[in-house]
Amino acid sequence: MSSKRVSLSQYLVEQQREHGNIPAQLRLLIEVVARACKRIAIAVNKGALGEVLGSAGSENVQGEVQKKLDIISNEVLIEANEWGGHLAAMASEEMDEIHVIPNRYPQGEFLLLFDPLDGSSNIDVNVSIGTIFSVLKKSPEHEGVSEADFLQPGRAQVAAGYCVYGPQTTLVLTVGAGVVMFTLDRELGGWFLVEQNVQVPADTKEFAINMSNMRHWAPPMKRYIDECLAGTTGPRGKDFNMRWIASMVADVHRILCRGGVFMYPWDAREPSKPGKLRLMYEANPMAFLIEQAGGAATNGQQRILDIQPTKLHERVSVILGSKHEVERVTGYHAEASQQ
Ligand code: P6P
């Protein structure tokens, strides 16, 4: 390994010293989350040897069967972040209610939200999964903390990121000054900078969507995909490739690395639900990262980061990635609305 590699700690200290954009408590938060992701990576990597595969025999607030590793990952993040004094509370896909920092610990100004292990359906078949996190600040205007403190639009995030547990274990982070990537060196046990100033190409020939839902989509979504499938014989005049890993972290990571457009749109299977993905701890952090890398992220009608949440676990349609493709899909939705 090159001796020139910058560690996560060095990067954060230098960012703080040179740009002042990472206050000490936020630096501590990021270091603690990164350490928790290392522990989750070890548990994930053990697989059957660690007896951590399979179902936990319980359901989460989404009504989804919880995997053992979902529970383990959630507990790792809670225990790692409880005592540091940087948080007021946490929220997780795996917990119905927020987790307020116990009185025995000092309270901080930050709110941490996470999907502790996204892509659970892939755990038992050894396909990449990940941890997604989002950081908000608690309003200083009042004492105490409640769910209402979390209900801020995504543009209020002060940091966001994910850790993808794949061929490499890579932590991807933004604090609002671009996107950086760190890969875990298991021999040294540390995170080292591998990419900075990540940029999503504005154009792409690769789309990510679960095609099995096609008959349930709204017309603008069908129009966009039909045109991609028509390739050089259709209005796009170019052929497209398709990817669908069914782990948002893995699909978004590919898009940050080489472009593409990821879509999980509204569909008629459950028409009362705006989409499958969760706004607060999936769509918002990913939209922040994608925009910081020059991409775009909408729900088909508006910028995801401008959506005012009303419930902690609310869902949203997601169209994100290469700017020109997101603008096209969103434009088709606008045309349909005008008709
Ligand atoms: P489907 C994983 O369960 C997840 O929340 C995202 O990570 C992923 O993009 C999506 O759901 C996959 O959904 O319906 O294709 O299984």
Short mmCIF file of C-alpha atoms and ligand atoms in Angstrom, two decimals:
data_model
loop_
_atom_site.label_atom_id
_atom_site.label_comp_id
_atom_site.label_asym_id
_atom_site.label_seq_id
_atom_site.Cartn_x
_atom_site.Cartn_y
_atom_site.Cartn_z
CA MET A 1 0.00 0.00 0.00
CA SER A 2 1.38 3.42 -0.96
CA SER A 3 2.71 5.32 2.06
CA LYS A 4 1.10 8.41 0.54
CA ARG A 5 -2.44 7.16 1.27
CA VAL A 6 -4.41 9.63 3.43
CA SER A 7 -6.35 8.08 6.30
CA LEU A 8 -9.93 9.08 7.14
CA SER A 9 -8.74 10.74 10.36
CA GLN A 10 -6.06 12.74 8.54
CA TYR A 11 -8.57 13.77 5.85
CA LEU A 12 -11.10 14.97 8.43
CA VAL A 13 -8.47 16.90 10.43
CA GLU A 14 -7.12 18.56 7.27
CA GLN A 15 -10.64 19.46 6.07
CA GLN A 16 -11.33 21.00 9.47
CA ARG A 17 -8.03 22.91 9.51
CA GLU A 18 -8.22 24.14 5.91
CA HIS A 19 -11.96 24.60 5.36
CA GLY A 20 -13.51 24.67 8.82
CA ASN A 21 -16.43 22.66 7.45
CA ILE A 22 -16.22 19.80 9.90
CA PRO A 23 -16.69 20.95 13.51
CA ALA A 24 -15.08 18.69 16.10
CA GLN A 25 -18.35 17.03 17.10
CA LEU A 26 -19.17 16.22 13.46
CA ARG A 27 -15.65 14.84 12.97
CA LEU A 28 -16.21 12.61 16.01
CA LEU A 29 -19.60 11.50 14.62
CA ILE A 30 -18.08 10.52 11.26
CA GLU A 31 -15.19 8.66 12.93
CA VAL A 32 -17.63 6.77 15.19
CA VAL A 33 -19.92 5.82 12.29
CA ALA A 34 -16.89 4.69 10.25
CA ARG A 35 -15.73 2.52 13.19
CA ALA A 36 -19.23 1.02 13.48
CA CYS A 37 -19.20 0.24 9.75
CA LYS A 38 -15.90 -1.61 10.25
CA ARG A 39 -17.58 -3.77 12.90
CA ILE A 40 -20.58 -4.38 10.64
CA ALA A 41 -18.22 -5.31 7.78
CA ILE A 42 -16.59 -7.94 10.00
CA ALA A 43 -19.98 -9.43 10.94
CA VAL A 44 -21.18 -9.36 7.32
CA ASN A 45 -17.94 -10.94 6.12
CA LYS A 46 -18.26 -13.89 8.50
CA GLY A 47 -21.60 -14.92 6.91
CA ALA A 48 -22.62 -18.45 7.86
CA LEU A 49 -19.41 -18.89 9.88
CA GLY A 50 -20.67 -16.22 12.28
CA GLU A 51 -24.17 -17.73 12.40
CA VAL A 52 -25.52 -14.32 11.40
CA LEU A 53 -27.42 -15.27 8.26
CA GLY A 54 -31.14 -15.81 7.93
CA SER A 55 -34.19 -14.23 9.50
CA ALA A 56 -34.38 -12.81 13.02
CA GLY A 57 -38.01 -13.96 13.21
CA SER A 58 -39.31 -10.38 13.66
CA GLU A 59 -40.66 -7.56 11.47
CA ASN A 60 -39.59 -3.90 11.29
CA VAL A 61 -41.79 -0.83 11.14
CA GLN A 62 -42.02 -1.33 7.38
CA GLY A 63 -43.62 -4.73 7.96
CA GLU A 64 -40.55 -6.39 6.46
CA VAL A 65 -38.98 -9.55 7.89
CA GLN A 66 -35.80 -8.53 9.77
CA LYS A 67 -32.61 -10.45 9.07
CA LYS A 68 -30.27 -11.25 11.96
CA LEU A 69 -27.70 -8.92 10.42
CA ASP A 70 -30.27 -6.08 10.27
CA ILE A 71 -30.64 -6.31 14.06
CA ILE A 72 -26.91 -6.73 14.68
CA SER A 73 -26.03 -3.75 12.46
CA ASN A 74 -28.63 -1.58 14.15
CA GLU A 75 -27.29 -2.48 17.61
CA VAL A 76 -23.70 -1.80 16.53
CA LEU A 77 -24.63 1.72 15.36
CA ILE A 78 -26.68 2.47 18.49
CA GLU A 79 -23.97 1.28 20.91
CA ALA A 80 -21.17 3.03 19.03
CA ASN A 81 -22.95 6.40 18.96
CA GLU A 82 -24.72 6.55 22.34
CA TRP A 83 -21.91 7.69 24.65
CA GLY A 84 -19.89 10.17 22.55
CA GLY A 85 -21.83 13.32 23.40
CA HIS A 86 -22.22 14.27 19.71
CA LEU A 87 -25.85 13.20 19.27
CA ALA A 88 -29.24 14.21 20.65
CA ALA A 89 -30.98 11.18 19.14
CA MET A 90 -30.93 8.54 16.42
CA ALA A 91 -33.52 7.12 14.01
CA SER A 92 -33.32 3.86 12.10
CA GLU A 93 -35.26 1.90 9.53
CA GLU A 94 -35.20 -0.93 12.08
CA MET A 95 -36.78 1.07 14.96
CA ASP A 96 -40.39 2.32 15.11
CA GLU A 97 -39.50 5.24 17.39
CA ILE A 98 -36.47 7.51 17.65
CA HIS A 99 -33.73 6.55 20.11
CA VAL A 100 -33.05 9.47 22.44
CA ILE A 101 -29.57 9.53 23.98
CA PRO A 102 -29.98 8.23 27.57
CA ASN A 103 -29.59 10.79 30.39
CA ARG A 104 -26.44 9.02 31.63
CA TYR A 105 -24.65 10.39 28.57
CA PRO A 106 -24.11 14.03 27.43
CA GLN A 107 -26.43 15.17 24.66
CA GLY A 108 -25.04 16.69 21.45
CA GLU A 109 -26.42 18.84 18.64
CA PHE A 110 -26.60 16.25 15.87
CA LEU A 111 -29.31 13.82 14.79
CA LEU A 112 -28.18 10.60 13.12
CA LEU A 113 -30.47 8.60 10.84
CA PHE A 114 -29.56 5.30 9.23
CA ASP A 115 -30.59 2.24 7.34
CA PRO A 116 -28.18 -0.06 9.17
CA LEU A 117 -28.09 -2.72 6.48
CA ASP A 118 -29.70 -1.89 3.15
CA GLY A 119 -30.34 -4.64 0.63
CA SER A 120 -31.18 -7.31 3.16
CA SER A 121 -32.61 -9.62 0.50
CA ASN A 122 -29.03 -9.99 -0.75
CA ILE A 123 -27.38 -10.89 2.57
CA ASP A 124 -27.90 -14.65 2.39
CA VAL A 125 -26.80 -14.88 -1.25
CA ASN A 126 -23.53 -12.98 -0.81
CA VAL A 127 -24.39 -9.94 -2.95
CA SER A 128 -23.20 -6.43 -1.98
CA ILE A 129 -25.17 -4.68 0.78
CA GLY A 130 -24.56 -1.48 2.69
CA THR A 131 -25.14 0.94 5.56
CA ILE A 132 -26.66 4.35 4.72
CA PHE A 133 -26.50 7.35 7.10
CA SER A 134 -27.70 10.93 7.21
CA VAL A 135 -26.82 13.72 9.66
CA LEU A 136 -29.07 16.63 10.64
CA LYS A 137 -28.69 19.30 13.32
CA LYS A 138 -31.20 19.60 16.11
CA SER A 139 -32.83 23.01 16.48
CA PRO A 140 -31.21 24.84 19.45
CA GLU A 141 -34.49 26.69 20.08
CA HIS A 142 -35.89 24.11 22.46
CA GLU A 143 -34.81 21.60 25.05
CA GLY A 144 -35.35 17.90 24.55
CA VAL A 145 -35.75 16.03 21.28
CA SER A 146 -38.69 14.39 19.52
CA GLU A 147 -39.53 12.90 16.16
CA ALA A 148 -40.51 16.37 14.98
CA ASP A 149 -36.85 17.45 15.21
CA PHE A 150 -36.02 14.92 12.51
CA LEU A 151 -38.68 16.13 10.05
CA GLN A 152 -36.37 18.44 8.08
CA PRO A 153 -36.00 18.54 4.28
CA GLY A 154 -32.95 16.74 2.89
CA ARG A 155 -31.28 20.05 1.98
CA ALA A 156 -30.75 20.57 5.74
CA GLN A 157 -28.37 17.60 5.97
CA VAL A 158 -24.88 18.51 7.24
CA ALA A 159 -23.38 15.16 6.20
CA ALA A 160 -24.40 11.91 4.53
CA GLY A 161 -22.79 8.73 3.36
CA TYR A 162 -22.84 5.00 3.02
CA CYS A 163 -20.58 2.02 3.43
CA VAL A 164 -20.79 -0.63 0.72
CA TYR A 165 -19.83 -4.17 1.81
CA GLY A 166 -18.72 -5.56 -1.54
CA PRO A 167 -15.48 -6.82 -3.10
CA GLN A 168 -14.03 -3.77 -1.33
CA THR A 169 -15.45 -2.25 1.83
CA THR A 170 -15.76 1.39 0.85
CA LEU A 171 -17.03 4.38 2.83
CA VAL A 172 -18.48 7.21 0.72
CA LEU A 173 -19.01 10.57 2.39
CA THR A 174 -20.07 14.16 1.83
CA VAL A 175 -20.12 17.09 4.26
CA GLY A 176 -21.40 19.42 1.55
CA ALA A 177 -17.99 20.00 -0.09
CA GLY A 178 -18.04 17.26 -2.73
CA VAL A 179 -17.90 13.47 -2.42
CA VAL A 180 -14.95 11.40 -1.18
CA MET A 181 -14.36 7.64 -0.97
CA PHE A 182 -12.29 5.63 1.54
CA THR A 183 -11.52 1.92 1.27
CA LEU A 184 -10.94 -0.26 4.32
CA ASP A 185 -7.47 -1.76 4.63
CA ARG A 186 -8.26 -4.83 6.71
CA GLU A 187 -4.60 -5.52 7.51
CA LEU A 188 -4.12 -2.04 8.99
CA GLY A 189 -7.75 -1.81 10.18
CA GLY A 190 -8.12 1.70 8.79
CA TRP A 191 -9.94 3.68 6.07
CA PHE A 192 -7.78 5.24 3.33
CA LEU A 193 -8.71 7.86 0.75
CA VAL A 194 -9.16 6.37 -2.73
CA GLU A 195 -11.29 8.99 -4.53
CA GLN A 196 -12.01 12.67 -4.00
CA ASN A 197 -14.07 15.13 -6.03
CA VAL A 198 -16.25 12.28 -7.33
CA GLN A 199 -18.23 13.38 -10.40
CA VAL A 200 -21.28 11.68 -11.98
CA PRO A 201 -21.20 12.03 -15.81
CA ALA A 202 -24.23 14.06 -16.98
CA ASP A 203 -25.02 11.49 -19.69
CA THR A 204 -25.22 7.71 -19.53
CA LYS A 205 -26.25 4.57 -21.39
CA GLU A 206 -27.03 2.56 -18.25
CA PHE A 207 -30.30 2.47 -16.30
CA ALA A 208 -31.20 0.67 -13.08
CA ILE A 209 -34.80 -0.32 -12.37
CA ASN A 210 -36.70 -3.46 -11.36
CA MET A 211 -38.22 -4.32 -14.75
CA SER A 212 -40.60 -6.90 -13.25
CA ASN A 213 -42.78 -3.98 -12.10
CA MET A 214 -43.14 -2.49 -15.59
CA ARG A 215 -46.86 -3.16 -16.01
CA HIS A 216 -47.53 -1.24 -12.77
CA TRP A 217 -45.66 1.97 -13.67
CA ALA A 218 -47.21 5.33 -14.55
CA PRO A 219 -47.10 6.24 -18.28
CA PRO A 220 -44.11 8.63 -18.09
CA MET A 221 -41.97 5.87 -16.55
CA LYS A 222 -43.07 3.36 -19.19
CA ARG A 223 -42.32 5.95 -21.91
CA TYR A 224 -38.79 6.52 -20.64
CA ILE A 225 -37.95 2.82 -20.34
CA ASP A 226 -39.59 1.93 -23.67
CA GLU A 227 -37.35 4.55 -25.34
CA CYS A 228 -34.25 3.13 -23.62
CA LEU A 229 -35.22 -0.39 -24.78
CA ALA A 230 -35.79 0.84 -28.36
CA GLY A 231 -32.14 1.87 -28.40
CA THR A 232 -30.72 2.95 -31.77
CA THR A 233 -34.06 2.08 -33.44
CA GLY A 234 -35.96 4.57 -31.27
CA PRO A 235 -35.97 8.30 -30.36
CA ARG A 236 -32.88 8.04 -28.16
CA GLY A 237 -30.69 6.94 -31.04
CA LYS A 238 -28.41 4.94 -28.73
CA ASP A 239 -28.51 1.53 -27.06
CA PHE A 240 -28.79 1.26 -23.28
CA ASN A 241 -27.56 -1.33 -20.77
CA MET A 242 -29.47 -2.34 -17.63
CA ARG A 243 -28.31 -3.16 -14.11
CA TRP A 244 -30.42 -3.98 -11.02
CA ILE A 245 -28.58 -5.25 -7.92
CA ALA A 246 -31.57 -4.72 -5.56
CA SER A 247 -29.20 -3.05 -3.11
CA MET A 248 -29.61 0.70 -3.43
CA VAL A 249 -26.13 1.22 -1.97
CA ALA A 250 -24.53 -0.96 -4.65
CA ASP A 251 -26.53 0.60 -7.51
CA VAL A 252 -25.79 4.14 -6.31
CA HIS A 253 -22.10 3.31 -5.84
CA ARG A 254 -21.89 2.16 -9.46
CA ILE A 255 -23.56 5.40 -10.57
CA LEU A 256 -21.14 7.54 -8.52
CA CYS A 257 -18.26 5.60 -10.09
CA ARG A 258 -19.38 5.54 -13.76
CA GLY A 259 -22.74 7.26 -14.19
CA GLY A 260 -26.21 5.85 -14.74
CA VAL A 261 -29.76 6.49 -13.65
CA PHE A 262 -31.46 4.66 -10.75
CA MET A 263 -35.23 4.57 -10.55
CA TYR A 264 -37.65 3.20 -7.99
CA PRO A 265 -40.86 4.94 -9.13
CA TRP A 266 -44.40 4.95 -7.83
CA ASP A 267 -46.33 1.92 -9.05
CA ALA A 268 -49.90 0.71 -8.94
CA ARG A 269 -49.23 -2.30 -6.73
CA GLU A 270 -49.78 -0.13 -3.64
CA PRO A 271 -51.09 3.14 -5.15
CA SER A 272 -51.38 4.86 -1.75
CA LYS A 273 -47.61 4.57 -1.28
CA PRO A 274 -45.55 7.25 -3.11
CA GLY A 275 -42.77 4.68 -3.60
CA LYS A 276 -40.91 1.83 -1.89
CA LEU A 277 -37.79 3.64 -0.68
CA ARG A 278 -37.66 5.67 2.53
CA LEU A 279 -37.12 9.39 2.33
CA MET A 280 -35.23 10.17 5.53
CA TYR A 281 -32.53 7.49 5.58
CA GLU A 282 -32.32 6.21 2.01
CA ALA A 283 -33.42 8.82 -0.55
CA ASN A 284 -32.19 11.96 1.26
CA PRO A 285 -28.61 10.81 1.97
CA MET A 286 -28.26 9.32 -1.52
CA ALA A 287 -29.72 12.47 -3.13
CA PHE A 288 -27.25 14.64 -1.14
CA LEU A 289 -24.31 12.51 -2.35
CA ILE A 290 -25.51 12.43 -5.96
CA GLU A 291 -26.06 16.21 -6.09
CA GLN A 292 -22.68 16.84 -4.45
CA ALA A 293 -21.19 14.75 -7.27
CA GLY A 294 -22.93 16.84 -9.95
CA GLY A 295 -25.90 14.54 -10.49
CA ALA A 296 -29.62 15.10 -9.88
CA ALA A 297 -32.30 13.44 -7.72
CA THR A 298 -36.07 13.91 -7.95
CA ASN A 299 -39.24 12.05 -7.04
CA GLY A 300 -40.53 12.61 -10.59
CA GLN A 301 -42.09 15.94 -9.61
CA GLN A 302 -39.58 17.77 -7.40
CA ARG A 303 -36.04 17.74 -6.05
CA ILE A 304 -35.86 15.07 -3.34
CA LEU A 305 -33.85 17.37 -1.06
CA ASP A 306 -36.73 19.91 -1.10
CA ILE A 307 -39.40 17.47 0.11
CA GLN A 308 -40.78 18.47 3.52
CA PRO A 309 -41.17 15.20 5.48
CA THR A 310 -44.34 14.60 7.51
CA LYS A 311 -43.47 11.16 8.95
CA LEU A 312 -40.15 9.63 10.01
CA HIS A 313 -40.60 6.47 7.93
CA GLU A 314 -42.32 7.98 4.92
CA ARG A 315 -41.62 6.61 1.49
CA VAL A 316 -40.79 8.37 -1.77
CA SER A 317 -40.29 7.70 -5.48
CA VAL A 318 -36.65 7.99 -6.46
CA ILE A 319 -35.07 8.97 -9.79
CA LEU A 320 -31.38 9.82 -9.35
CA GLY A 321 -28.04 9.84 -11.12
CA SER A 322 -26.78 11.33 -14.39
CA LYS A 323 -28.26 14.81 -14.59
CA HIS A 324 -29.51 14.79 -18.17
CA GLU A 325 -31.34 11.46 -17.74
CA VAL A 326 -32.96 12.52 -14.46
CA GLU A 327 -34.09 15.75 -16.16
CA ARG A 328 -35.57 13.74 -19.04
CA VAL A 329 -37.52 11.35 -16.77
CA THR A 330 -38.72 14.27 -14.63
CA GLY A 331 -39.67 16.19 -17.79
CA TYR A 332 -41.82 13.27 -19.01
CA HIS A 333 -43.62 13.31 -15.65
CA ALA A 334 -44.20 17.08 -15.99
CA GLU A 335 -45.58 16.66 -19.55
CA ALA A 336 -47.96 13.94 -18.33
CA SER A 337 -49.16 16.18 -15.46
CA GLN A 338 -49.88 19.04 -17.90
CA GLN A 339 -51.88 16.74 -20.14
P1 P6P B 1 -36.92 -4.77 -5.10
C1 P6P B 1 -33.55 -3.15 -0.57
O1 P6P B 1 -34.58 -3.89 0.08
C2 P6P B 1 -34.18 -1.87 -1.11
O2 P6P B 1 -34.71 -1.12 -0.06
C3 P6P B 1 -33.14 -1.08 -1.90
O3 P6P B 1 -31.87 -1.22 -1.39
C4 P6P B 1 -33.26 -1.66 -3.30
O4 P6P B 1 -32.91 -0.73 -4.32
C5 P6P B 1 -34.74 -2.03 -3.39
O5 P6P B 1 -35.21 -2.19 -2.05
C6 P6P B 1 -34.95 -3.31 -4.15
O6 P6P B 1 -36.35 -3.50 -4.27
O7 P6P B 1 -38.42 -4.50 -5.15
O8 P6P B 1 -36.27 -4.73 -6.46
O9 P6P B 1 -36.54 -5.99 -4.30
#
